[in-house]
Amino acid sequence: MPASPRYVGLAGHRHDRPPEAAVLLVNLGTPEAPTAAALRPFLAEFLSDPRVIEYPRWLWRAILHGVILRVRPRRSAHAYARIWTPAGSPLRTGSEALAKALGAELAQRRPGPLKVALAMRYGAPSVRDTVIRLQQEGVRRLLVLPLYPQYSATSTGSVLDAVADTIKALRWPPELRIVNDYHDLPGYIAALAASVEAHWALHGRGERLLLSFHGIPQRYVRAGDPYYCQCQATARLLAEKLGVLREQVLVSFQSRVGRERWLQPYTDATVKALPGEGVKSLDVLCPGFAVDCLETLEEIAMQNRAWFLTAGGERFHYIPALNDTPPHVRALAELALAHMQGWPEAAPGYDRAAAAARQIEAKRRAEALGDDLG
């Protein structure tokens, strides 16, 4: 007796429909609500990822389920509640706005049309569900663009795992390309510089510009993760683009958890120390976050602001993430088109009507041969 189908197929595939190409944006993810009940499954999925926590599984499962998931959901829910909007999670709504804007930008640049979809590494919409949906919609060529400018195994690497697991389950996987990182992309650096300059024009320039990146354990870097070097490269290129002395641009790392050493200097320690060193006005930018989220809106713009002012600082400004600003959208469009070179659907002269006509003719010839599948 035949076994149950092992792979997800395309039973309703239309042979007269021309193939399509798509860009899949992937962001970290967000709980469905700012409550402990919603945070518990989200954190369980996130913190169970071996890319994120590289501990022996038996040991980490005991810590995660025995301690962390009993305490952290309530604490995280309080933090999420501080930034939640009537429209929902800022990361979710901001990522959706970015995907929509990128789709409109690509439509202006190419006749395609090129689809743009959004998935979350943790939570919904999942990478698996989104890739399967795109395939059912006729997508045969897929560019995966994780919204992490700097590569880390904990972020981009985890997205690649999710994509690979999904592809393994498909009977007819699409042609696949993946953006590994874009930490030194000229358009990305220009977009960061434009956001800083616009902020300075409106609010004045702080004595220091602090670039706060998400942290990872130091041992991950010693094991070969390029994240630290790429963060430093972004900082150097941004300082050069702004035309400021490198000494005026500081780099730090935020969001550490646990007791082991993470990348340093730590953002909270830096922010607390600067007033004592004579720095009274501080601008903070988070170049590793494509869209504003808990780590930027609550951790930086609220917590770290309070620490800076309490320590004797007088002016603290958080410069928003690039979000769906036109320079950011243009940079991602250029990045996507560069990676899709050679795909017919991404070519400037692509003729969808002609492609459809070829598919219809191919179907007619196939039908003339008869159907022996029974």
Short mmCIF file of C-alpha atoms in Angstrom, two decimals:
data_model
loop_
_atom_site.label_atom_id
_atom_site.label_comp_id
_atom_site.label_asym_id
_atom_site.label_seq_id
_atom_site.Cartn_x
_atom_site.Cartn_y
_atom_site.Cartn_z
CA MET A 1 0.00 0.00 0.00
CA PRO A 2 1.40 3.43 -0.90
CA ALA A 3 2.54 5.57 2.00
CA SER A 4 1.01 8.94 2.75
CA PRO A 5 2.46 11.74 0.59
CA ARG A 6 5.77 12.87 2.01
CA TYR A 7 6.06 16.07 0.01
CA VAL A 8 3.83 19.08 -0.54
CA GLY A 9 2.82 19.05 -4.20
CA LEU A 10 0.99 21.24 -6.69
CA ALA A 11 -2.12 19.24 -7.49
CA GLY A 12 -3.81 22.31 -8.94
CA HIS A 13 -0.87 23.54 -11.00
CA ARG A 14 -1.91 25.39 -14.16
CA HIS A 15 0.31 24.53 -17.09
CA ASP A 16 -0.91 27.54 -19.06
CA ARG A 17 0.20 30.08 -16.44
CA PRO A 18 3.63 31.67 -16.93
CA PRO A 19 6.06 31.23 -14.05
CA GLU A 20 6.49 34.12 -11.66
CA ALA A 21 9.34 35.45 -9.50
CA ALA A 22 9.05 36.77 -5.98
CA VAL A 23 11.04 38.44 -3.24
CA LEU A 24 10.46 37.01 0.22
CA LEU A 25 11.29 39.46 3.01
CA VAL A 26 11.86 37.73 6.35
CA ASN A 27 11.94 39.50 9.69
CA LEU A 28 12.34 38.12 13.21
CA GLY A 29 8.71 37.96 14.23
CA THR A 30 6.41 39.16 16.97
CA PRO A 31 3.82 37.82 19.39
CA GLU A 32 0.19 38.18 18.42
CA ALA A 33 -0.58 40.30 21.49
CA PRO A 34 1.30 42.00 24.33
CA THR A 35 0.24 39.37 26.86
CA ALA A 36 2.03 36.64 28.76
CA ALA A 37 -0.22 34.05 27.11
CA ALA A 38 0.83 35.22 23.64
CA LEU A 39 4.49 35.64 24.60
CA ARG A 40 4.91 32.11 25.93
CA PRO A 41 4.58 30.21 22.59
CA PHE A 42 6.47 32.95 20.74
CA LEU A 43 9.41 32.84 23.14
CA ALA A 44 9.32 29.05 23.21
CA GLU A 45 9.73 28.93 19.43
CA PHE A 46 12.38 31.65 19.37
CA LEU A 47 14.48 30.38 22.25
CA SER A 48 14.23 26.74 21.15
CA ASP A 49 16.11 27.58 17.95
CA PRO A 50 19.59 25.98 18.20
CA ARG A 51 20.94 28.80 16.03
CA VAL A 52 20.00 31.29 18.73
CA ILE A 53 21.09 29.31 21.80
CA GLU A 54 24.05 27.01 21.19
CA TYR A 55 23.83 24.93 24.34
CA PRO A 56 23.37 21.15 24.62
CA ARG A 57 19.71 20.57 23.87
CA TRP A 58 18.94 18.54 27.00
CA LEU A 59 20.43 21.22 29.23
CA TRP A 60 18.82 24.15 27.45
CA ARG A 61 15.37 22.53 27.35
CA ALA A 62 15.50 22.13 31.13
CA ILE A 63 16.50 25.77 31.61
CA LEU A 64 14.01 27.08 29.05
CA HIS A 65 10.95 25.18 30.23
CA GLY A 66 11.91 24.97 33.88
CA VAL A 67 12.88 28.60 34.44
CA ILE A 68 12.73 31.06 31.53
CA LEU A 69 9.23 30.35 30.22
CA ARG A 70 7.89 30.59 33.76
CA VAL A 71 9.22 34.12 34.25
CA ARG A 72 10.10 35.90 31.02
CA PRO A 73 6.68 35.95 29.25
CA ARG A 74 5.23 38.28 31.89
CA ARG A 75 8.24 40.59 31.80
CA SER A 76 8.31 40.68 28.01
CA ALA A 77 4.56 41.30 27.87
CA HIS A 78 5.01 44.43 29.96
CA ALA A 79 7.71 45.69 27.56
CA TYR A 80 5.60 44.94 24.50
CA ALA A 81 2.60 46.71 26.03
CA ARG A 82 4.64 49.92 26.19
CA ILE A 83 5.11 50.02 22.40
CA TRP A 84 1.96 48.28 21.15
CA THR A 85 -0.21 50.41 18.88
CA PRO A 86 -3.91 50.24 17.93
CA ALA A 87 -2.75 48.63 14.66
CA GLY A 88 -0.75 45.98 16.52
CA SER A 89 2.93 45.17 16.76
CA PRO A 90 5.20 47.89 15.31
CA LEU A 91 7.49 45.25 13.85
CA ARG A 92 4.58 43.54 12.09
CA THR A 93 2.94 46.71 10.74
CA GLY A 94 6.29 48.26 9.85
CA SER A 95 7.44 45.17 8.00
CA GLU A 96 4.15 44.99 6.11
CA ALA A 97 4.50 48.63 5.09
CA LEU A 98 8.06 47.97 3.90
CA ALA A 99 6.97 44.95 1.85
CA LYS A 100 4.16 46.95 0.26
CA ALA A 101 6.50 49.84 -0.57
CA LEU A 102 9.11 47.48 -2.04
CA GLY A 103 6.45 45.87 -4.23
CA ALA A 104 5.43 49.29 -5.55
CA GLU A 105 9.06 50.25 -6.20
CA LEU A 106 9.78 47.06 -8.11
CA ALA A 107 6.60 47.52 -10.14
CA GLN A 108 7.91 50.92 -11.27
CA ARG A 109 11.29 49.50 -12.21
CA ARG A 110 10.28 46.26 -13.95
CA PRO A 111 7.23 45.18 -15.99
CA GLY A 112 7.34 41.79 -14.18
CA PRO A 113 5.29 41.84 -12.14
CA LEU A 114 7.57 40.77 -9.30
CA LYS A 115 5.74 39.61 -6.20
CA VAL A 116 6.87 40.72 -2.74
CA ALA A 117 5.83 38.68 0.29
CA LEU A 118 6.59 38.92 4.00
CA ALA A 119 7.29 36.09 6.44
CA MET A 120 8.41 35.95 10.05
CA ARG A 121 11.07 33.58 11.31
CA TYR A 122 9.08 33.07 14.51
CA GLY A 123 5.33 33.42 14.75
CA ALA A 124 3.06 34.27 11.83
CA PRO A 125 3.10 34.39 8.90
CA SER A 126 5.64 31.58 8.96
CA VAL A 127 8.33 30.99 6.35
CA ARG A 128 6.86 27.58 5.54
CA ASP A 129 3.30 28.77 5.00
CA THR A 130 4.43 31.77 2.94
CA VAL A 131 6.74 29.78 0.64
CA ILE A 132 4.03 27.17 0.03
CA ARG A 133 1.49 29.90 -0.72
CA LEU A 134 3.84 31.57 -3.19
CA GLN A 135 4.45 28.29 -4.96
CA GLN A 136 0.71 27.71 -5.25
CA GLU A 137 0.42 31.18 -6.78
CA GLY A 138 2.81 30.20 -9.55
CA VAL A 139 6.14 31.42 -8.15
CA ARG A 140 8.93 29.34 -9.66
CA ARG A 141 11.83 31.65 -8.81
CA LEU A 142 12.26 32.93 -5.26
CA LEU A 143 14.72 35.43 -3.79
CA VAL A 144 14.92 35.28 0.01
CA LEU A 145 15.93 38.60 1.56
CA PRO A 146 16.33 38.42 5.36
CA LEU A 147 15.91 41.90 6.86
CA TYR A 148 19.23 41.65 8.68
CA PRO A 149 21.91 43.87 7.08
CA GLN A 150 24.72 42.18 9.03
CA TYR A 151 24.97 38.39 8.86
CA SER A 152 24.85 36.29 11.98
CA ALA A 153 24.12 32.61 12.38
CA THR A 154 21.60 33.66 15.04
CA SER A 155 19.54 35.69 12.56
CA THR A 156 20.18 35.18 8.84
CA GLY A 157 21.50 31.68 9.46
CA SER A 158 18.28 30.79 11.21
CA VAL A 159 16.24 32.10 8.27
CA LEU A 160 18.25 29.90 5.93
CA ASP A 161 17.44 26.91 8.15
CA ALA A 162 13.71 27.68 7.94
CA VAL A 163 13.87 28.06 4.17
CA ALA A 164 15.86 24.84 3.77
CA ASP A 165 13.42 22.90 5.96
CA THR A 166 10.55 24.20 3.83
CA ILE A 167 12.26 23.43 0.52
CA LYS A 168 12.97 19.87 1.67
CA ALA A 169 9.23 19.36 2.11
CA LEU A 170 8.25 20.51 -1.41
CA ARG A 171 7.81 18.09 -4.28
CA TRP A 172 8.83 20.75 -6.82
CA PRO A 173 10.89 23.45 -5.08
CA PRO A 174 11.28 26.83 -6.78
CA GLU A 175 14.61 28.08 -8.07
CA LEU A 176 16.16 29.70 -5.03
CA ARG A 177 18.53 32.59 -4.34
CA ILE A 178 19.37 34.10 -0.96
CA VAL A 179 20.80 37.44 0.15
CA ASN A 180 23.44 36.65 2.77
CA ASP A 181 23.95 40.21 4.02
CA TYR A 182 24.04 43.82 2.82
CA HIS A 183 26.07 45.51 5.55
CA ASP A 184 28.19 47.48 3.07
CA LEU A 185 25.63 48.07 0.31
CA PRO A 186 26.12 51.67 -0.88
CA GLY A 187 22.37 52.31 -1.00
CA TYR A 188 21.93 51.02 2.55
CA ILE A 189 24.78 53.19 3.85
CA ALA A 190 23.36 56.19 1.97
CA ALA A 191 19.92 55.57 3.47
CA LEU A 192 21.38 55.45 6.99
CA ALA A 193 23.33 58.65 6.36
CA ALA A 194 20.24 60.39 4.98
CA SER A 195 18.23 59.47 8.08
CA VAL A 196 20.93 60.80 10.40
CA GLU A 197 21.34 64.02 8.41
CA ALA A 198 17.58 64.59 8.37
CA HIS A 199 17.49 64.13 12.13
CA TRP A 200 20.39 66.54 12.65
CA ALA A 201 18.74 69.13 10.41
CA LEU A 202 15.59 68.95 12.51
CA HIS A 203 16.93 68.47 16.05
CA GLY A 204 20.57 69.52 15.95
CA ARG A 205 23.61 67.28 16.29
CA GLY A 206 24.44 65.44 19.49
CA GLU A 207 27.99 65.36 20.81
CA ARG A 208 28.21 61.66 19.94
CA LEU A 209 26.42 59.32 17.55
CA LEU A 210 26.03 55.89 19.14
CA LEU A 211 25.40 52.96 16.80
CA SER A 212 23.77 50.21 18.84
CA PHE A 213 23.67 46.76 17.24
CA HIS A 214 22.01 43.66 18.64
CA GLY A 215 24.52 41.61 20.59
CA ILE A 216 25.54 37.96 20.32
CA PRO A 217 27.79 35.86 22.59
CA GLN A 218 31.49 36.44 22.03
CA ARG A 219 32.07 32.72 21.56
CA TYR A 220 29.93 32.79 18.41
CA VAL A 221 32.36 35.28 16.87
CA ARG A 222 35.34 33.19 17.97
CA ALA A 223 33.66 30.24 16.25
CA GLY A 224 33.61 32.14 12.94
CA ASP A 225 30.48 34.31 12.94
CA PRO A 226 31.26 37.45 10.83
CA TYR A 227 28.73 39.64 12.61
CA TYR A 228 31.12 41.74 14.68
CA CYS A 229 33.32 42.61 11.70
CA GLN A 230 30.32 43.52 9.56
CA CYS A 231 28.91 45.80 12.28
CA GLN A 232 32.25 47.60 12.49
CA ALA A 233 32.37 47.90 8.69
CA THR A 234 28.89 49.46 8.64
CA ALA A 235 29.95 51.96 11.32
CA ARG A 236 33.11 52.91 9.43
CA LEU A 237 31.29 53.37 6.13
CA LEU A 238 28.52 55.41 7.75
CA ALA A 239 31.03 57.71 9.46
CA GLU A 240 32.78 58.24 6.12
CA LYS A 241 29.48 58.95 4.37
CA LEU A 242 28.52 61.47 7.06
CA GLY A 243 31.93 63.09 6.88
CA VAL A 244 32.48 62.95 10.63
CA LEU A 245 35.47 61.80 12.63
CA ARG A 246 35.36 58.11 13.47
CA GLU A 247 35.88 59.04 17.13
CA GLN A 248 32.52 60.81 17.12
CA VAL A 249 30.74 57.59 16.13
CA LEU A 250 30.60 54.95 18.86
CA VAL A 251 29.63 51.29 18.46
CA SER A 252 27.93 49.23 21.16
CA PHE A 253 25.86 46.07 21.49
CA GLN A 254 22.48 45.68 23.18
CA SER A 255 19.95 43.07 24.30
CA ARG A 256 22.30 40.66 26.03
CA VAL A 257 20.83 37.90 28.20
CA GLY A 258 22.39 35.37 30.54
CA ARG A 259 25.73 35.48 32.31
CA GLU A 260 28.24 34.71 29.56
CA ARG A 261 30.20 37.46 27.84
CA TRP A 262 28.53 39.02 24.82
CA LEU A 263 29.99 41.45 22.31
CA GLN A 264 31.23 44.61 23.98
CA PRO A 265 30.98 47.42 24.79
CA TYR A 266 27.45 46.97 26.07
CA THR A 267 24.95 49.66 25.10
CA ASP A 268 23.49 50.13 28.58
CA ALA A 269 26.90 50.47 30.20
CA THR A 270 28.01 52.91 27.50
CA VAL A 271 24.92 55.08 27.85
CA LYS A 272 25.29 55.21 31.64
CA ALA A 273 29.00 56.10 31.44
CA LEU A 274 28.95 58.84 28.78
CA PRO A 275 27.56 61.67 30.98
CA GLY A 276 30.42 61.10 33.42
CA GLU A 277 32.84 61.54 30.52
CA GLY A 278 31.36 64.93 29.69
CA VAL A 279 28.92 63.87 26.95
CA LYS A 280 25.63 65.63 27.64
CA SER A 281 23.81 65.12 24.31
CA LEU A 282 23.58 61.78 22.55
CA ASP A 283 22.04 60.52 19.30
CA VAL A 284 21.42 56.78 18.99
CA LEU A 285 20.87 54.83 15.77
CA CYS A 286 20.32 51.06 15.46
CA PRO A 287 21.61 50.14 11.96
CA GLY A 288 21.02 46.41 12.38
CA PHE A 289 17.24 46.79 12.64
CA ALA A 290 15.49 47.36 9.32
CA VAL A 291 12.18 48.10 11.05
CA ASP A 292 11.48 49.54 14.48
CA CYS A 293 10.61 46.96 17.09
CA LEU A 294 10.79 46.16 20.80
CA GLU A 295 14.58 46.46 20.90
CA THR A 296 14.59 49.96 19.40
CA LEU A 297 11.36 51.50 20.68
CA GLU A 298 11.36 50.18 24.23
CA GLU A 299 14.93 49.17 25.02
CA ILE A 300 16.68 52.12 23.36
CA ALA A 301 14.15 54.96 23.11
CA MET A 302 12.71 54.35 26.60
CA GLN A 303 15.06 52.37 28.86
CA ASN A 304 18.39 53.71 27.65
CA ARG A 305 17.06 57.23 27.38
CA ALA A 306 16.06 57.10 31.05
CA TRP A 307 19.46 55.73 32.06
CA PHE A 308 21.30 58.47 30.13
CA LEU A 309 19.26 61.27 31.68
CA THR A 310 19.49 59.76 35.17
CA ALA A 311 23.29 59.57 34.80
CA GLY A 312 23.46 63.30 34.11
CA GLY A 313 22.85 63.52 30.37
CA GLU A 314 20.72 66.39 29.12
CA ARG A 315 19.52 65.37 25.64
CA PHE A 316 18.93 61.89 24.24
CA HIS A 317 17.51 61.32 20.76
CA TYR A 318 16.72 57.97 19.19
CA ILE A 319 16.90 58.11 15.38
CA PRO A 320 14.22 55.78 13.97
CA ALA A 321 15.00 52.70 11.90
CA LEU A 322 14.86 53.05 8.13
CA ASN A 323 11.42 51.40 8.02
CA ASP A 324 9.61 52.13 4.71
CA THR A 325 11.42 55.41 3.94
CA PRO A 326 12.07 55.94 0.20
CA PRO A 327 15.90 55.68 0.43
CA HIS A 328 15.57 52.35 2.24
CA VAL A 329 13.03 51.02 -0.24
CA ARG A 330 15.20 52.05 -3.17
CA ALA A 331 18.23 50.37 -1.63
CA LEU A 332 16.37 47.09 -1.12
CA ALA A 333 14.96 47.26 -4.66
CA GLU A 334 18.45 47.68 -6.09
CA LEU A 335 19.69 44.83 -3.92
CA ALA A 336 16.87 42.52 -5.02
CA LEU A 337 17.28 43.29 -8.72
CA ALA A 338 21.03 42.71 -8.50
CA HIS A 339 20.43 39.26 -7.04
CA MET A 340 17.72 38.40 -9.58
CA GLN A 341 19.88 39.08 -12.64
CA GLY A 342 19.31 36.44 -15.29
CA TRP A 343 15.75 35.69 -14.26
CA PRO A 344 13.38 36.51 -17.14
CA GLU A 345 10.76 38.04 -14.85
CA ALA A 346 13.31 40.54 -13.51
CA ALA A 347 14.55 41.67 -16.92
CA PRO A 348 13.68 45.23 -18.04
CA GLY A 349 12.09 43.98 -21.27
CA TYR A 350 10.12 41.07 -19.86
CA ASP A 351 6.89 40.50 -21.79
CA ARG A 352 4.40 38.68 -19.59
CA ALA A 353 1.82 38.41 -22.38
CA ALA A 354 4.35 36.71 -24.65
CA ALA A 355 5.37 34.38 -21.82
CA ALA A 356 1.71 33.49 -21.24
CA ALA A 357 1.25 32.78 -24.94
CA ARG A 358 4.23 30.41 -24.89
CA GLN A 359 2.79 28.57 -21.90
CA ILE A 360 -0.59 28.19 -23.59
CA GLU A 361 1.08 26.79 -26.68
CA ALA A 362 3.13 24.40 -24.55
CA LYS A 363 -0.04 23.20 -22.86
CA ARG A 364 -1.73 22.66 -26.24
CA ARG A 365 1.16 20.53 -27.46
CA ALA A 366 1.20 18.54 -24.22
CA GLU A 367 -2.53 17.85 -24.54
CA ALA A 368 -2.02 16.69 -28.10
CA LEU A 369 0.29 13.97 -26.80
CA GLY A 370 -2.48 12.63 -24.59
CA ASP A 371 -2.67 12.06 -20.88
CA ASP A 372 -1.33 8.71 -19.74
CA LEU A 373 -1.50 9.40 -16.01
CA GLY A 374 -4.94 7.88 -15.64
#
